[in-house]
Coordinates of C-alpha atoms in Angstrom, one line a residue:
M1 CA 20.1 11.5 -9.1
V2 CA 23.2 10.4 -7.1
W3 CA 25.5 8.0 -8.8
L4 CA 28.1 6.1 -6.9
K5 CA 31.6 5.5 -8.3
P6 CA 32.6 1.9 -9.3
I7 CA 33.6 0.0 -6.2
T8 CA 35.7 -2.7 -7.9
G9 CA 38.4 -2.4 -10.5
A10 CA 37.3 -5.3 -12.7
F11 CA 33.6 -4.7 -12.5
V12 CA 31.6 -1.4 -12.6
W13 CA 28.7 -1.7 -10.1
V14 CA 26.5 1.4 -10.6
L15 CA 23.8 2.1 -8.0
A16 CA 21.1 4.7 -8.2
L17 CA 20.2 5.8 -4.6
L18 CA 17.2 7.7 -3.5
S19 CA 16.4 9.0 -7.0
V20 CA 13.5 11.4 -7.5
T21 CA 11.0 10.1 -10.1
A22 CA 8.6 11.9 -12.3
H23 CA 5.7 10.5 -10.3
S24 CA 4.1 12.4 -7.4
E25 CA 5.7 11.8 -4.1
V26 CA 4.1 11.3 -0.7
V27 CA 6.3 11.4 2.4
Y28 CA 5.5 10.2 5.9
K29 CA 7.8 10.7 8.9
I30 CA 8.2 9.5 12.5
E31 CA 10.7 10.1 15.2
R32 CA 12.7 7.4 16.9
M33 CA 15.6 6.8 19.2
L34 CA 18.7 5.3 17.6
N35 CA 20.7 3.0 20.0
V36 CA 24.3 3.8 19.4
H37 CA 25.7 0.5 20.6
D38 CA 23.3 -1.5 18.4
A39 CA 23.8 0.8 15.4
Q40 CA 27.5 -0.2 15.1
K41 CA 26.8 -4.0 14.9
L42 CA 26.5 -3.8 11.2
E43 CA 28.1 -7.1 10.3
K44 CA 25.7 -9.0 12.6
Q45 CA 22.5 -7.6 11.3
V46 CA 20.4 -7.5 8.1
Y47 CA 19.0 -4.0 7.3
G48 CA 16.8 -2.6 4.6
I49 CA 13.1 -2.6 3.5
K50 CA 10.9 -5.5 2.8
A51 CA 8.2 -4.3 0.4
N52 CA 6.2 -5.2 -2.7
A53 CA 6.7 -2.3 -5.1
G54 CA 5.5 -2.7 -8.7
N55 CA 7.4 -1.9 -11.8
D56 CA 6.1 1.7 -11.9
R57 CA 6.6 2.2 -8.2
K58 CA 9.4 3.0 -5.8
I59 CA 9.5 3.2 -2.0
E60 CA 12.3 5.0 -0.2
V61 CA 13.4 5.1 3.4
R62 CA 15.8 7.7 4.8
M63 CA 17.0 8.2 8.4
Y64 CA 18.3 11.5 9.6
T65 CA 19.6 12.9 12.9
K66 CA 16.9 15.1 14.3
D67 CA 19.1 18.1 15.0
N68 CA 20.2 18.3 11.4
Y69 CA 17.0 17.2 9.7
H70 CA 15.5 18.9 6.6
S71 CA 12.6 17.1 4.9
G72 CA 13.7 15.4 1.7
G73 CA 17.4 16.2 2.2
R74 CA 19.9 13.6 0.8
S75 CA 23.3 15.1 1.7
D76 CA 25.7 15.1 4.6
K77 CA 24.6 18.6 5.7
D78 CA 21.1 17.4 6.2
G79 CA 22.1 14.8 8.7
L80 CA 21.3 11.8 6.5
L81 CA 22.5 8.6 8.2
Y82 CA 21.0 5.9 6.1
G83 CA 19.1 5.4 2.9
V84 CA 17.5 2.5 1.1
Y85 CA 14.8 1.9 -1.5
A86 CA 12.7 -1.0 -2.9
N87 CA 11.2 -1.3 -6.4
E88 CA 10.1 -4.0 -8.9
N89 CA 8.5 -6.2 -6.4
K90 CA 11.7 -7.0 -4.6
S91 CA 13.7 -5.7 -1.6
N92 CA 16.4 -4.0 -3.6
Y93 CA 18.7 -2.3 -1.1
Q94 CA 21.3 0.3 -1.9
H95 CA 23.7 0.6 1.0
Q96 CA 25.4 3.9 0.4
N97 CA 25.4 4.9 4.0
W98 CA 27.0 2.1 6.0
E99 CA 30.3 0.4 6.3
I100 CA 30.2 -3.3 5.4
T101 CA 31.7 -5.7 3.0
Y102 CA 29.6 -8.7 1.8
D103 CA 29.3 -11.3 -0.9
H104 CA 26.3 -11.7 -3.1
P105 CA 25.1 -8.1 -3.1
C106 CA 21.8 -9.2 -4.8
S107 CA 20.6 -11.3 -1.9
T108 CA 22.8 -11.3 1.2
P109 CA 21.5 -8.2 3.0
V110 CA 18.0 -8.5 1.7
L111 CA 15.0 -9.4 3.9
G112 CA 13.0 -10.5 0.9
K113 CA 13.5 -13.7 -1.3
W114 CA 14.8 -12.1 -4.5
E115 CA 18.2 -13.4 -5.7
C116 CA 20.4 -12.6 -8.7
T117 CA 20.5 -15.1 -11.5
W118 CA 23.9 -14.0 -12.9
S119 CA 26.9 -15.9 -11.5
W120 CA 29.3 -13.0 -12.3
V121 CA 27.3 -10.7 -10.0
R122 CA 27.3 -13.2 -7.2
S123 CA 31.1 -13.2 -7.1
Q124 CA 31.4 -9.5 -6.5
K125 CA 31.9 -7.6 -3.2
Q126 CA 30.4 -4.2 -2.3
T127 CA 31.8 -1.7 0.1
S128 CA 30.7 1.7 1.4
T129 CA 31.9 3.7 4.3
N130 CA 29.6 6.7 4.8
Y131 CA 27.2 5.4 7.4
K132 CA 29.5 4.5 10.2
G133 CA 31.6 7.6 9.7
R134 CA 28.5 9.8 9.9
L135 CA 27.3 8.1 13.1
M136 CA 30.7 8.5 14.7
N137 CA 30.9 12.1 13.8
I138 CA 27.6 12.8 15.4
I139 CA 28.6 11.0 18.6
K140 CA 31.9 12.8 18.8
R141 CA 30.2 16.2 18.3
F142 CA 27.6 15.4 21.0
Q143 CA 30.3 14.3 23.4
H144 CA 32.3 17.5 22.7
E145 CA 29.2 19.5 23.5
H146 CA 28.3 17.4 26.5
P147 CA 31.6 16.0 27.8
V148 CA 30.1 14.6 31.1
L149 CA 27.5 12.5 29.2
V150 CA 27.9 9.0 27.8
V151 CA 26.1 9.0 24.4
T152 CA 23.9 5.9 24.2
G153 CA 21.1 7.2 21.9
V154 CA 20.5 9.7 19.2
R155 CA 17.1 11.1 18.2
V156 CA 16.4 10.4 14.5
I157 CA 13.8 11.2 12.0
V158 CA 12.7 8.4 9.6
E159 CA 11.1 9.3 6.3
L160 CA 9.1 6.9 4.2
E161 CA 8.5 8.2 0.7
F162 CA 6.3 6.7 -2.0
H163 CA 6.5 7.2 -5.7
G164 CA 4.1 6.1 -8.4
T165 CA 1.2 3.9 -7.2
S166 CA 2.9 2.4 -4.2
T167 CA 1.2 2.7 -0.8
L168 CA 1.7 1.9 2.9
A169 CA 0.0 -1.4 2.3
D170 CA 3.0 -2.4 0.1
V171 CA 5.4 -2.2 3.0
E172 CA 5.9 -5.2 5.2
E173 CA 8.8 -4.2 7.4
I174 CA 11.8 -1.8 7.7
H175 CA 15.0 -2.6 9.6
L176 CA 17.3 0.4 10.2
P177 CA 20.7 0.3 12.1
G178 CA 20.1 1.0 15.8
V179 CA 16.3 1.4 15.4
A180 CA 13.7 -1.2 16.3
L181 CA 11.9 -3.0 13.5
L182 CA 9.4 -0.7 11.8
K183 CA 6.0 -1.6 10.3
S184 CA 3.7 0.4 8.1
S185 CA 1.5 0.9 11.1
D186 CA 4.2 3.0 12.8
F187 CA 3.6 5.7 10.1
V188 CA -0.2 5.7 10.5
T189 CA -2.6 7.2 13.0
Y190 CA -5.6 5.0 13.5
H191 CA -8.9 6.7 14.1
G192 CA -12.1 5.4 15.6
D193 CA -14.4 6.9 18.2
F194 CA -16.1 4.2 20.3
S195 CA -16.7 6.3 23.4
A196 CA -20.5 6.3 23.0
L197 CA -21.0 2.6 22.5
F198 CA -22.0 1.8 26.0
N199 CA -24.5 3.5 28.3
R200 CA -23.1 5.7 31.0
G201 CA -22.9 4.8 34.6
N202 CA -24.4 1.5 35.6
E203 CA -27.2 1.4 33.1
V204 CA -27.0 -1.9 31.2
T205 CA -26.6 -1.8 27.4
V206 CA -29.3 -3.8 25.7
V207 CA -28.5 -5.7 22.6
A208 CA -31.0 -7.4 20.3
H209 CA -29.9 -10.9 19.3
R210 CA -30.3 -11.5 15.5
G211 CA -32.2 -8.2 15.3
Y212 CA -35.8 -8.1 16.6
W213 CA -37.9 -11.0 15.2
E214 CA -40.7 -11.9 17.6
E215 CA -43.4 -10.6 15.3
R216 CA -45.0 -12.7 12.6
G217 CA -43.4 -12.3 9.2
V218 CA -40.1 -11.0 10.6
V219 CA -37.2 -13.4 10.3
Q220 CA -34.1 -13.4 12.4
N221 CA -31.0 -11.8 10.8
S222 CA -33.0 -10.2 8.0
L223 CA -33.4 -6.6 6.8
A224 CA -36.8 -6.5 8.6
A225 CA -35.3 -7.7 11.8
I226 CA -32.6 -5.0 11.6
D227 CA -35.3 -2.3 10.9
A228 CA -37.5 -3.6 13.7
A229 CA -34.7 -3.5 16.2
N230 CA -33.7 -0.1 15.1
A231 CA -37.2 1.1 15.8
I232 CA -37.3 0.0 19.4
T233 CA -37.0 2.9 21.9
G234 CA -34.3 2.2 24.4
L235 CA -32.5 -0.5 22.4
D236 CA -28.8 0.2 22.3
W237 CA -27.2 -2.3 19.8
I238 CA -28.3 -4.7 17.1
E239 CA -26.5 -8.1 17.1
L240 CA -26.1 -10.0 13.8
D241 CA -24.9 -13.6 13.4
I242 CA -22.5 -14.3 10.6
R243 CA -21.8 -17.7 9.0
S244 CA -20.1 -18.8 5.8
T245 CA -21.1 -20.5 2.6
Q246 CA -19.0 -23.1 1.0
D247 CA -17.2 -20.4 -1.0
M248 CA -16.5 -18.4 2.2
H249 CA -19.1 -15.7 1.4
P250 CA -20.4 -14.0 4.7
I251 CA -24.1 -14.6 5.2
L252 CA -26.4 -13.6 8.1
F253 CA -27.4 -16.8 9.7
H254 CA -27.5 -18.1 13.3
D255 CA -27.0 -21.9 13.1
D256 CA -25.1 -24.1 10.7
K257 CA -28.1 -26.0 9.4
P258 CA -30.9 -24.4 7.4
Q259 CA -33.8 -26.7 8.2
K260 CA -36.0 -24.0 9.8
I261 CA -35.0 -20.8 8.1
L262 CA -34.4 -22.2 4.6
Q263 CA -36.8 -25.0 4.4
E264 CA -36.6 -25.5 0.7
V265 CA -32.9 -26.3 0.9
Q266 CA -33.7 -29.5 2.7
T267 CA -36.6 -30.2 0.4
D268 CA -34.5 -29.7 -2.7
F269 CA -31.6 -31.8 -1.5
P270 CA -33.2 -34.7 0.4
A271 CA -30.2 -36.9 -0.6
H272 CA -27.9 -34.7 1.5
P273 CA -28.6 -35.7 5.2
D274 CA -28.1 -32.9 7.7
T275 CA -27.5 -30.3 5.0
S276 CA -25.3 -27.4 6.1
V277 CA -24.9 -23.9 4.8
Y278 CA -21.2 -24.8 4.4
D279 CA -22.3 -27.4 1.7
F280 CA -23.4 -24.8 -0.8
P281 CA -21.9 -21.7 -2.5
W282 CA -23.6 -18.4 -2.1
G283 CA -25.0 -18.6 -5.6
A284 CA -27.0 -21.7 -4.7
L285 CA -28.4 -20.3 -1.4
K286 CA -29.2 -16.6 -2.2
A287 CA -32.5 -17.4 -4.0
Y288 CA -34.1 -19.2 -1.0
D289 CA -36.9 -17.6 0.9
L290 CA -36.6 -17.1 4.7
Y291 CA -39.1 -18.5 7.2
D292 CA -40.1 -16.8 10.4
R293 CA -40.3 -18.4 13.9
F294 CA -44.0 -19.3 13.2
N295 CA -42.8 -21.5 10.4
T296 CA -44.3 -19.1 7.8
R297 CA -42.5 -18.2 4.6
S298 CA -41.6 -14.5 4.5
A299 CA -41.0 -12.1 1.6
E300 CA -37.3 -11.9 2.2
K301 CA -34.4 -13.9 0.8
L302 CA -31.3 -15.1 2.6
L303 CA -29.2 -12.0 3.4
D304 CA -25.5 -11.7 2.9
L305 CA -23.3 -9.2 4.9
D306 CA -22.7 -7.0 1.9
S307 CA -26.4 -6.4 1.5
A308 CA -26.9 -5.9 5.2
F309 CA -24.2 -3.3 5.5
R310 CA -25.4 -1.5 2.4
H311 CA -28.9 -1.3 3.9
I312 CA -27.6 0.0 7.3
S313 CA -25.4 2.6 5.6
A314 CA -28.1 3.8 3.1
N315 CA -30.8 4.0 5.8
N316 CA -28.5 5.8 8.2
I317 CA -29.0 3.2 11.0
V318 CA -26.8 4.6 13.7
K319 CA -27.3 2.0 16.4
P320 CA -24.1 0.0 16.8
I321 CA -23.9 -3.4 15.2
N322 CA -22.5 -6.2 17.3
M323 CA -21.2 -8.8 14.8
D324 CA -20.9 -12.4 16.0
I325 CA -19.0 -14.6 13.6
G326 CA -20.1 -17.8 15.1
I327 CA -18.2 -20.3 12.9
P328 CA -17.2 -23.3 15.1
D329 CA -13.8 -25.0 15.2
D330 CA -15.1 -27.8 13.0
V331 CA -17.9 -27.0 10.5
P332 CA -20.4 -29.6 9.1
Q333 CA -19.6 -30.2 5.4
G334 CA -19.9 -33.2 3.2
W335 CA -20.7 -36.7 4.3
D336 CA -18.5 -39.2 6.1
H337 CA -19.5 -42.4 4.3
A338 CA -17.2 -44.6 6.4
A339 CA -18.8 -43.4 9.6
N340 CA -22.2 -42.9 8.0
K341 CA -22.6 -39.4 9.5
K342 CA -22.2 -35.8 8.6
G343 CA -18.6 -34.9 7.7
K344 CA -16.5 -32.2 9.4
V345 CA -13.8 -29.8 8.1
K346 CA -11.7 -27.3 9.9
G347 CA -13.6 -24.1 10.6
K348 CA -10.7 -21.6 11.1
P349 CA -10.2 -21.0 7.3
F350 CA -13.9 -20.1 7.0
F351 CA -13.7 -17.9 10.1
D352 CA -10.6 -16.0 9.0
A353 CA -11.9 -15.4 5.5
V354 CA -15.3 -14.2 6.7
F355 CA -13.8 -12.0 9.4
L356 CA -11.4 -10.3 7.0
K357 CA -14.2 -9.7 4.5
A358 CA -16.4 -8.3 7.2
V359 CA -13.7 -5.8 8.2
D360 CA -13.3 -4.7 4.6
L361 CA -17.0 -4.3 4.2
A362 CA -17.4 -2.3 7.4
C363 CA -14.7 0.1 6.1
R364 CA -16.1 0.2 2.6
Y365 CA -19.6 1.3 3.8
G366 CA -18.2 3.8 6.4
L367 CA -19.4 1.7 9.4
S368 CA -16.1 1.0 11.1
N369 CA -17.1 3.4 14.0
R370 CA -20.3 1.5 14.7
V371 CA -19.5 -2.2 14.2
I372 CA -18.3 -4.2 17.1
F373 CA -16.6 -7.4 16.0
K374 CA -16.3 -10.3 18.4
G375 CA -14.7 -13.7 18.3
K376 CA -12.3 -16.2 20.0
Y377 CA -9.1 -14.9 18.5
T378 CA -6.1 -14.7 20.8
A379 CA -4.3 -11.4 21.1
D380 CA -1.3 -12.8 19.3
D381 CA -3.1 -14.5 16.4
P382 CA -1.6 -13.9 13.0
I383 CA -5.0 -12.7 11.8
W384 CA -4.3 -9.2 13.3
A385 CA -1.5 -8.5 10.8
K386 CA -4.0 -9.3 8.0
V387 CA -6.6 -7.0 9.6
D388 CA -4.0 -4.3 9.7
S389 CA -3.3 -4.8 6.0
I390 CA -6.9 -4.3 5.2
L391 CA -7.1 -1.1 7.3
L392 CA -3.9 0.2 5.7
K393 CA -5.5 -0.1 2.3
K394 CA -8.2 2.3 3.5
Y395 CA -5.8 5.0 4.8
V396 CA -5.9 8.6 3.6
T397 CA -3.1 11.2 3.6
V398 CA -3.7 13.8 6.3
D399 CA -0.6 15.9 5.6
Q400 CA 1.7 15.1 2.8
H401 CA 4.8 15.5 4.9
K402 CA 3.5 14.3 8.3
H403 CA 1.3 11.2 8.6
A404 CA -1.5 9.1 7.3
S405 CA -4.9 8.2 8.9
A406 CA -6.5 4.8 8.8
P407 CA -9.8 3.5 10.3
K408 CA -9.8 1.5 13.5
I409 CA -12.1 -1.3 14.4
A410 CA -13.7 -2.2 17.8
Y411 CA -13.3 -5.8 19.1
T412 CA -14.7 -7.9 22.0
P413 CA -13.1 -11.3 22.7
K414 CA -15.2 -14.2 23.9
L415 CA -14.2 -16.0 27.1
G416 CA -15.9 -19.1 28.4
D417 CA -15.4 -22.7 29.4
D418 CA -14.6 -23.6 25.8
I419 CA -11.5 -21.4 25.6
K420 CA -8.2 -23.2 25.7
D421 CA -5.6 -21.8 28.1
S422 CA -8.2 -19.3 29.3
L423 CA -6.0 -17.6 31.9
V424 CA -3.3 -16.8 29.3
Y425 CA -5.9 -15.8 26.8
F426 CA -7.5 -13.4 29.2
N427 CA -4.2 -11.9 30.5
K428 CA -3.0 -11.2 27.0
W429 CA -6.1 -9.3 26.2
V430 CA -5.8 -7.3 29.4
E431 CA -2.3 -6.4 28.2
V432 CA -3.9 -5.0 25.0
K433 CA -6.3 -3.0 27.1
E434 CA -3.5 -1.6 29.2
G435 CA -1.3 -0.8 26.2
Q436 CA 1.4 -3.4 27.0
R437 CA 0.6 -5.3 23.9
L438 CA -0.2 -3.4 20.6
I439 CA -2.6 -4.6 17.9
P440 CA -2.5 -1.9 15.2
G441 CA -5.9 -0.6 14.2
V442 CA -7.8 -2.6 16.9
E443 CA -9.4 -1.1 20.0
L444 CA -10.5 -3.5 22.7
V445 CA -13.9 -2.1 23.9
G446 CA -15.2 -5.1 25.9
M447 CA -15.1 -8.8 26.6
E448 CA -17.9 -11.3 26.4
I449 CA -17.5 -13.5 29.5
R450 CA -19.9 -16.5 29.5
L451 CA -20.6 -17.2 33.2
K452 CA -23.4 -19.8 33.4
N453 CA -24.1 -20.5 37.1
D454 CA -23.0 -20.2 40.7
Q455 CA -21.5 -23.7 41.1
D456 CA -18.3 -23.6 43.0
I457 CA -16.1 -25.2 40.3
P458 CA -12.7 -23.9 39.0
I459 CA -13.9 -22.5 35.7
N460 CA -16.8 -20.5 37.4
T461 CA -14.4 -19.2 40.0
F462 CA -12.0 -18.0 37.3
L463 CA -14.8 -16.5 35.1
K464 CA -16.2 -14.5 38.1
R465 CA -12.7 -13.3 38.9
A466 CA -12.3 -12.4 35.2
I467 CA -15.4 -10.2 35.3
A468 CA -14.0 -8.3 38.3
D469 CA -10.5 -8.1 36.8
A470 CA -11.9 -6.8 33.5
H471 CA -13.7 -4.0 35.3
D472 CA -10.5 -3.2 37.2
V473 CA -8.9 -2.2 33.8
H474 CA -12.0 -0.4 32.7
L475 CA -13.1 -3.1 30.3
K476 CA -16.8 -3.5 29.7
V477 CA -18.2 -7.0 30.2
G478 CA -21.0 -8.6 28.3
V479 CA -22.9 -11.9 27.9
F480 CA -25.4 -13.6 25.8
S481 CA -28.5 -14.4 27.8
E482 CA -29.9 -17.8 27.1
A483 CA -33.7 -17.8 27.0
P484 CA -36.5 -20.3 26.5
S485 CA -36.6 -21.1 22.9
T486 CA -40.0 -19.7 21.9
C487 CA -38.1 -18.1 19.0
Q488 CA -36.9 -21.5 17.8
G489 CA -33.3 -20.5 18.0
Y490 CA -31.5 -23.6 18.8
W491 CA -32.3 -26.2 16.1
T492 CA -28.9 -27.8 16.1
K493 CA -28.4 -27.8 19.9
S494 CA -31.2 -30.0 21.2
A495 CA -33.1 -27.0 22.6
L496 CA -35.7 -29.0 24.5
E497 CA -33.1 -30.9 26.6
K498 CA -30.4 -28.3 26.8
Y499 CA -32.0 -24.9 27.0
I500 CA -35.7 -24.9 28.0
Y501 CA -35.2 -26.6 31.4
F502 CA -32.0 -24.7 32.2
K503 CA -30.9 -27.0 35.0
D504 CA -27.6 -25.2 35.4
D505 CA -27.6 -22.3 33.1
K506 CA -28.7 -19.1 34.8
R507 CA -28.2 -16.8 31.9
N508 CA -32.0 -16.9 31.4
S509 CA -32.4 -14.6 34.4
F510 CA -31.7 -10.9 33.7
E511 CA -31.7 -10.3 37.5
W512 CA -28.9 -12.9 37.9
L513 CA -26.9 -11.4 35.1
L514 CA -27.3 -7.9 36.5
S515 CA -26.2 -9.1 39.9
N516 CA -23.0 -10.2 38.4
K517 CA -22.3 -6.7 37.1
Y518 CA -22.6 -7.3 33.4
D519 CA -22.4 -4.1 31.4
Y520 CA -24.2 -5.3 28.2
I521 CA -26.6 -8.2 27.6
I522 CA -27.4 -9.8 24.3
T523 CA -30.9 -11.2 24.3
D524 CA -33.7 -12.5 22.0
F525 CA -36.1 -10.5 24.3
P526 CA -34.7 -7.0 24.3
K527 CA -38.1 -5.3 25.2
N528 CA -38.3 -7.4 28.4
L529 CA -34.8 -6.3 29.4
I530 CA -35.5 -2.6 28.6
E531 CA -38.6 -2.8 30.8
L532 CA -36.7 -4.3 33.6
R533 CA -34.0 -1.7 33.3
T534 CA -36.6 1.1 33.5
K535 CA -38.2 -0.4 36.6
R536 CA -34.8 -0.8 38.3
A537 CA -33.9 2.8 37.5
Q538 CA -37.3 4.0 38.9
H539 CA -36.5 2.2 42.2
G540 CA -32.9 3.4 42.3
V541 CA -31.4 0.0 41.7
H542 CA -28.1 -0.1 39.9
N543 CA -26.0 -2.9 38.5

């Protein structure tokens, strides 16, 4: 343990820096470039680590010059430039290695919110001179060895060491002098192989919407529908629709209202007009029987996502699962007595909660490589930091002194005439695909672009262009094919008026969709599309 000498005459301020505890230690390291000019602006910046370490835990950060680096070294000869640690659920910085004088040593340089409660501590000043001296010595030595060069950067190694039960998920951010802000994700390698998701060449990928449920006794979004879809030769993906209960429990359900699939709900609660699945907790819904499209009660109960994933994992169903969390912006819940109609509440809290639980479940059941999530999140939505936190909790140490490995998820955004600022939305996702914008742990594998018809209107012009632009950056493009509602799929959308006649919507035509170069099509009639794909291949017709 290294102890610093008192730094004031009247008050003895003893700091323990970078101590080695009795717990096992795990060290991760990365290489970065230190900007010499920025590194000397100490008085204008706040440095340290923001983390949530428990009472039995400790998280250390050390920065070394690469040329003089020795793993775990804590002395001048090892090239140590800067060191800091966090413990006890607070960002508790020990600034041995930099030159700065500041008041309130308990809180002033801290990224976190912890503050001292003792007034006699707040009045003290703390000074240390090692950091700037070490940096300047390195620059002088480099300039002596290379007199014609102007030293603007120094290669450094950053070590992140964990003691006790602390993990990468406990670290929020790290700010080191002269180095860009670091996140836990910088110390992690995310793994996920999605290379086999889509068919090769121009062969369309066929996706069964809500599983396969045309047969009597088989209900959409059920275990039987999953198994039936899995048994279809030539079917590529199984799509499942996810909704939420009142208590934000993920369930497999297509529409918001249960009149057809859960008929007894409406019977049991006749005083609740337009009953919604968002009106009931999971405990109140899970006992209800499911009805098939022929209005016949089946032997299956309402299915939640946990049970579906457990079934897929246990039965080794390897077909990819396309997961549609179709929670709207406003969900039907309660009753608006003043307006005498169904009440509405904001849907995003439901969407966020269900999405995060779905990511956690996919990782828990080992399905992260074969689940494709989709939704309307923007590329800069705060949800992605929360997704990363979940993935980080699943990481494993690959090499004790090198790096960690965490799962990666596949994602496909939705783009259509209901997306606000659609051009900005699209371009930001293209930046993700091209690597200009990073979302840790997320791989953009496709985009669902909902082109409906050939009318020469601005949104259609944009969506057609978006399909071509997506292909230009090697992004797969998909669509949900609207179809005549023989499967009784659109109970809350006025199916007869809006979907059966299809005055404008051409997504009922597989030929039209294929002519627009779609790579994957989600449909209630996958066998028909497989048959068409086979015929086209026999005649040498490509998308």
